[in-house]
Amino acid sequence: MFDEIMKKFEGSPSQQAVIRLLLERGFSVNDDGRVVSGGIEIPNTGIAREIGVDRRVVDSTTDVILDDPELRRIFQNISQVPSLMDLAPVLDLTVLSIEVIDAERKGIVAKVTGTLAEHGISIRQTISEDPEFTDEPRLYLITDEELPGEVITALRDIEFVRKIEIQ
């Protein structure tokens, strides 16, 4: 789906940058063509400054979104999910990041969360990056406690795990 969305903006790398930001941040576009997060409007100048384009690029991108029924349906229904990852150091939480060999493989989340459950580790939040939206998607798990060595070893021994990081 991501490739199909980006193809609609194939002639404009600047508009593609706007689309990428909207998707990464979970920003939607309202009926007036304004970028919003929930009911809060995000100024186009702020979006433009963030990605290094002119404000008019943001305007023209939202116009294209509203004129295309498929894009309109996507960008009027996207929403943001709050993440505990940035709060982890403040709340004394552990963030486990897992990179896998094939992110489209079935059962990744089930196997990893099952392994943690088998070792009595409670999960506060799980975030799985979509392979269509990022080149190297990761699975993030936030826990209340530090992970013992045997848990890290058990996770590392899962056949599809490429890399583990703990923060």
mmCIF file of C-alpha atoms in Angstrom, residues 1-6 16-17 19-27 71 74-75 78-79 103-104 127-138:
data_model
loop_
_atom_site.group_PDB
_atom_site.id
_atom_site.type_symbol
_atom_site.label_atom_id
_atom_site.label_comp_id
_atom_site.label_asym_id
_atom_site.label_seq_id
_atom_site.Cartn_x
_atom_site.Cartn_y
_atom_site.Cartn_z
ATOM 1 C CA MET A 1 0.000 0.000 0.000
ATOM 2 C CA PHE A 2 2.814 2.413 0.861
ATOM 3 C CA ASP A 3 4.343 1.972 -2.591
ATOM 4 C CA GLU A 4 0.963 2.656 -4.196
ATOM 5 C CA ILE A 5 0.570 5.861 -2.194
ATOM 6 C CA MET A 6 4.086 7.033 -3.032
ATOM 7 C CA GLN A 16 6.559 12.364 -1.117
ATOM 8 C CA ALA A 17 8.394 13.833 1.885
ATOM 9 C CA ILE A 19 3.317 12.001 2.685
ATOM 10 C CA ARG A 20 6.096 10.181 4.546
ATOM 11 C CA LEU A 21 5.854 12.642 7.451
ATOM 12 C CA LEU A 22 2.055 12.354 7.628
ATOM 13 C CA LEU A 23 2.273 8.571 7.753
ATOM 14 C CA GLU A 24 5.172 8.433 10.226
ATOM 15 C CA ARG A 25 3.511 10.843 12.646
ATOM 16 C CA GLY A 26 -0.045 9.590 12.210
ATOM 17 C CA PHE A 27 -1.305 12.992 11.039
ATOM 18 C CA LEU A 71 -5.998 8.850 -0.498
ATOM 19 C CA ILE A 74 -6.651 6.798 4.117
ATOM 20 C CA PHE A 75 -5.571 10.243 5.306
ATOM 21 C CA ILE A 78 -5.192 7.718 10.073
ATOM 22 C CA SER A 79 -4.481 8.300 13.750
ATOM 23 C CA ALA A 103 9.463 -8.712 8.611
ATOM 24 C CA GLU A 104 6.583 -10.147 6.583
ATOM 25 C CA ILE A 127 4.795 -1.429 18.730
ATOM 26 C CA SER A 128 5.361 -3.114 15.413
ATOM 27 C CA GLU A 129 6.594 -1.007 12.514
ATOM 28 C CA ASP A 130 4.905 -1.783 9.218
ATOM 29 C CA PRO A 131 7.265 -3.279 6.598
ATOM 30 C CA GLU A 132 5.515 -1.175 3.941
ATOM 31 C CA PHE A 133 6.292 2.101 5.728
ATOM 32 C CA THR A 134 9.919 1.593 6.703
ATOM 33 C CA ASP A 135 12.932 -0.114 5.162
ATOM 34 C CA GLU A 136 14.063 -1.881 8.333
ATOM 35 C CA PRO A 137 10.963 -2.435 10.462
ATOM 36 C CA ARG A 138 11.408 -3.294 14.100
#
